[in-house]
Amino acid sequence: MQVEIRKLDSQEIQLFKELIRVFEVVFEMKDFRIPEDEYLQKLLAQEGFYVFVTLQDAEVIGGLTAYTLNQYYSRLPLVYIYDLAVATQFQRKGIGQKLISGITSYCKQIGVEEVFVQADEVDDYALDFYHKTGATAEKVVHFYYPLNKG
């Protein structure tokens, strides 16, 4: 399957919105309302925010978003993959692996110490996927504090 993996620049808001729509479908987000273009454009323009998309015939069929975390233990930053998804009809065709390869190659070039991602323990597909891409698993418990919904 011929696809292009591309890191979006700050002006490619339409492709970013197409990726968000892929996330909406794959993650089965109920009653989701996409934020306004102005907000999304500001997000895209942030230096420590990355969006990689997979394009097939100019259509977004997958992608990922990630954030830079500056450390105090090291001068080298970390990058956290926040979301990664591939449209259902294109899953299990190596596209996710190409996305991981794209962001890890990019991060290596810009001097990132480590790229990390979390997956739910019950999501066997995600766990298998990350193992196959060469990631090292670490057993942790994720806590969160829900504050403002909306």
Tab-separated table of C-alpha atoms in Angstrom:
chain	number	residue	atom	x	y	z
A	1	MET	CA	0.000	0.000	0.000
A	2	GLN	CA	1.495	3.341	-1.117
A	3	VAL	CA	1.013	6.000	1.540
A	4	GLU	CA	2.753	9.212	2.522
A	5	ILE	CA	3.598	10.010	6.147
A	6	ARG	CA	3.842	13.741	6.635
A	7	LYS	CA	4.398	16.087	9.572
A	8	LEU	CA	1.908	18.932	9.302
A	9	ASP	CA	2.974	22.537	9.434
A	10	SER	CA	1.033	25.304	11.143
A	11	GLN	CA	-1.030	26.171	8.056
A	12	GLU	CA	-2.385	22.697	7.289
A	13	ILE	CA	-5.509	23.001	9.394
A	14	GLN	CA	-7.776	21.142	6.965
A	15	LEU	CA	-5.606	18.018	7.107
A	16	PHE	CA	-5.507	18.321	10.901
A	17	LYS	CA	-9.312	18.461	10.998
A	18	GLU	CA	-9.502	15.391	8.757
A	19	LEU	CA	-7.249	13.544	11.209
A	20	ILE	CA	-9.438	14.599	14.127
A	21	ARG	CA	-12.421	13.141	12.261
A	22	VAL	CA	-10.508	9.843	11.919
A	23	PHE	CA	-9.922	9.917	15.691
A	24	GLU	CA	-13.625	10.624	16.240
A	25	VAL	CA	-14.671	7.530	14.304
A	26	VAL	CA	-11.957	5.121	15.481
A	27	PHE	CA	-12.260	6.126	19.150
A	28	GLU	CA	-16.081	6.121	18.902
A	29	MET	CA	-16.388	9.598	20.378
A	30	LYS	CA	-20.036	10.326	21.125
A	31	ASP	CA	-21.444	13.855	20.743
A	32	PHE	CA	-18.029	15.207	19.758
A	33	ARG	CA	-17.801	18.782	18.503
A	34	ILE	CA	-14.594	19.793	16.803
A	35	PRO	CA	-13.083	23.032	18.169
A	36	GLU	CA	-13.103	26.140	15.996
A	37	ASP	CA	-10.426	26.634	13.322
A	38	GLU	CA	-8.746	29.498	15.181
A	39	TYR	CA	-8.079	27.285	18.207
A	40	LEU	CA	-6.819	24.386	16.085
A	41	GLN	CA	-4.527	26.692	14.117
A	42	LYS	CA	-2.980	28.034	17.350
A	43	LEU	CA	-2.435	24.484	18.527
A	44	LEU	CA	-0.799	23.514	15.235
A	45	ALA	CA	1.508	26.533	15.509
A	46	GLN	CA	2.847	25.518	18.940
A	47	GLU	CA	6.482	24.503	18.763
A	48	GLY	CA	6.113	21.458	21.031
A	49	PHE	CA	3.023	19.995	19.354
A	50	TYR	CA	3.369	17.567	16.450
A	51	VAL	CA	0.834	16.154	14.035
A	52	PHE	CA	1.777	13.401	11.610
A	53	VAL	CA	-0.745	12.216	9.050
A	54	THR	CA	-0.911	9.281	6.693
A	55	LEU	CA	-2.146	10.260	3.256
A	56	GLN	CA	-3.381	7.957	0.542
A	57	ASP	CA	-4.367	9.734	-2.667
A	58	ALA	CA	-4.467	13.058	-0.732
A	59	GLU	CA	-6.934	11.594	1.832
A	60	VAL	CA	-6.073	11.414	5.536
A	61	ILE	CA	-6.426	7.778	6.571
A	62	GLY	CA	-4.548	7.943	9.870
A	63	GLY	CA	-2.144	9.865	11.998
A	64	LEU	CA	-0.901	10.790	15.404
A	65	THR	CA	-0.505	13.758	17.708
A	66	ALA	CA	2.324	14.236	20.175
A	67	TYR	CA	3.662	16.726	22.700
A	68	THR	CA	7.151	17.679	23.845
A	69	LEU	CA	7.892	17.423	27.545
A	70	ASN	CA	10.986	19.277	28.690
A	71	GLN	CA	12.843	17.511	31.459
A	72	TYR	CA	14.820	18.654	34.445
A	73	TYR	CA	16.757	15.366	34.689
A	74	SER	CA	18.227	15.861	31.242
A	75	ARG	CA	18.587	18.649	28.721
A	76	LEU	CA	17.051	16.363	26.106
A	77	PRO	CA	13.249	16.492	25.856
A	78	LEU	CA	10.780	13.607	25.799
A	79	VAL	CA	7.909	13.295	23.331
A	80	TYR	CA	4.569	11.828	24.363
A	81	ILE	CA	2.327	10.339	21.682
A	82	TYR	CA	-1.141	11.391	22.762
A	83	ASP	CA	-3.319	9.838	20.036
A	84	LEU	CA	-2.608	7.426	17.204
A	85	ALA	CA	-5.273	5.974	14.947
A	86	VAL	CA	-5.752	4.541	11.489
A	87	ALA	CA	-9.147	4.441	9.761
A	88	THR	CA	-10.714	1.023	10.340
A	89	GLN	CA	-10.609	-0.108	6.708
A	90	PHE	CA	-6.840	0.589	6.574
A	91	GLN	CA	-5.828	-1.051	9.875
A	92	ARG	CA	-3.383	-3.965	10.012
A	93	LYS	CA	-1.635	-2.886	6.811
A	94	GLY	CA	1.546	-1.456	8.376
A	95	ILE	CA	0.349	2.158	8.447
A	96	GLY	CA	0.622	2.506	12.222
A	97	GLN	CA	4.161	1.153	12.080
A	98	LYS	CA	5.022	3.761	9.442
A	99	LEU	CA	3.617	6.479	11.714
A	100	ILE	CA	5.752	5.266	14.626
A	101	SER	CA	8.776	5.151	12.364
A	102	GLY	CA	8.006	8.668	11.119
A	103	ILE	CA	7.788	10.262	14.542
A	104	THR	CA	10.719	8.352	16.036
A	105	SER	CA	12.945	9.274	13.078
A	106	TYR	CA	11.902	12.912	13.333
A	107	CYS	CA	12.447	12.978	17.098
A	108	LYS	CA	15.859	11.367	16.779
A	109	GLN	CA	16.861	14.088	14.286
A	110	ILE	CA	15.788	16.909	16.604
A	111	GLY	CA	17.541	15.437	19.655
A	112	VAL	CA	14.712	13.887	21.662
A	113	GLU	CA	15.822	11.428	24.341
A	114	GLU	CA	12.748	9.200	24.273
A	115	VAL	CA	9.316	8.886	22.673
A	116	PHE	CA	6.647	7.276	24.829
A	117	VAL	CA	3.000	6.314	24.588
A	118	GLN	CA	0.502	4.700	26.910
A	119	ALA	CA	-1.999	1.954	26.157
A	120	ASP	CA	-4.766	0.453	28.242
A	121	GLU	CA	-3.856	-2.960	29.680
A	122	VAL	CA	-7.103	-4.409	28.348
A	123	ASP	CA	-6.366	-3.251	24.774
A	124	ASP	CA	-4.528	-6.336	23.521
A	125	TYR	CA	-4.360	-4.998	19.960
A	126	ALA	CA	-2.603	-1.797	21.079
A	127	LEU	CA	-0.226	-3.714	23.350
A	128	ASP	CA	0.700	-6.119	20.530
A	129	PHE	CA	1.078	-3.210	18.112
A	130	TYR	CA	3.506	-1.273	20.314
A	131	HIS	CA	5.528	-4.427	21.062
A	132	LYS	CA	5.813	-5.103	17.310
A	133	THR	CA	7.067	-1.569	16.680
A	134	GLY	CA	9.989	-2.133	19.055
A	135	ALA	CA	8.660	-0.313	22.098
A	136	THR	CA	9.646	-1.433	25.582
A	137	ALA	CA	6.746	-1.942	27.977
A	138	GLU	CA	6.764	-0.563	31.491
A	139	LYS	CA	4.173	-1.534	34.083
A	140	VAL	CA	2.601	1.631	35.537
A	141	VAL	CA	-0.748	2.736	36.849
A	142	HIS	CA	-2.211	5.835	35.249
A	143	PHE	CA	-4.086	8.204	37.564
A	144	TYR	CA	-6.060	11.250	36.513
A	145	TYR	CA	-8.058	14.009	38.119
A	146	PRO	CA	-11.161	14.964	36.134
A	147	LEU	CA	-11.652	18.709	36.474
A	148	ASN	CA	-13.510	20.585	33.760
A	149	LYS	CA	-15.588	18.736	31.212
A	150	GLY	CA	-16.413	20.383	27.954
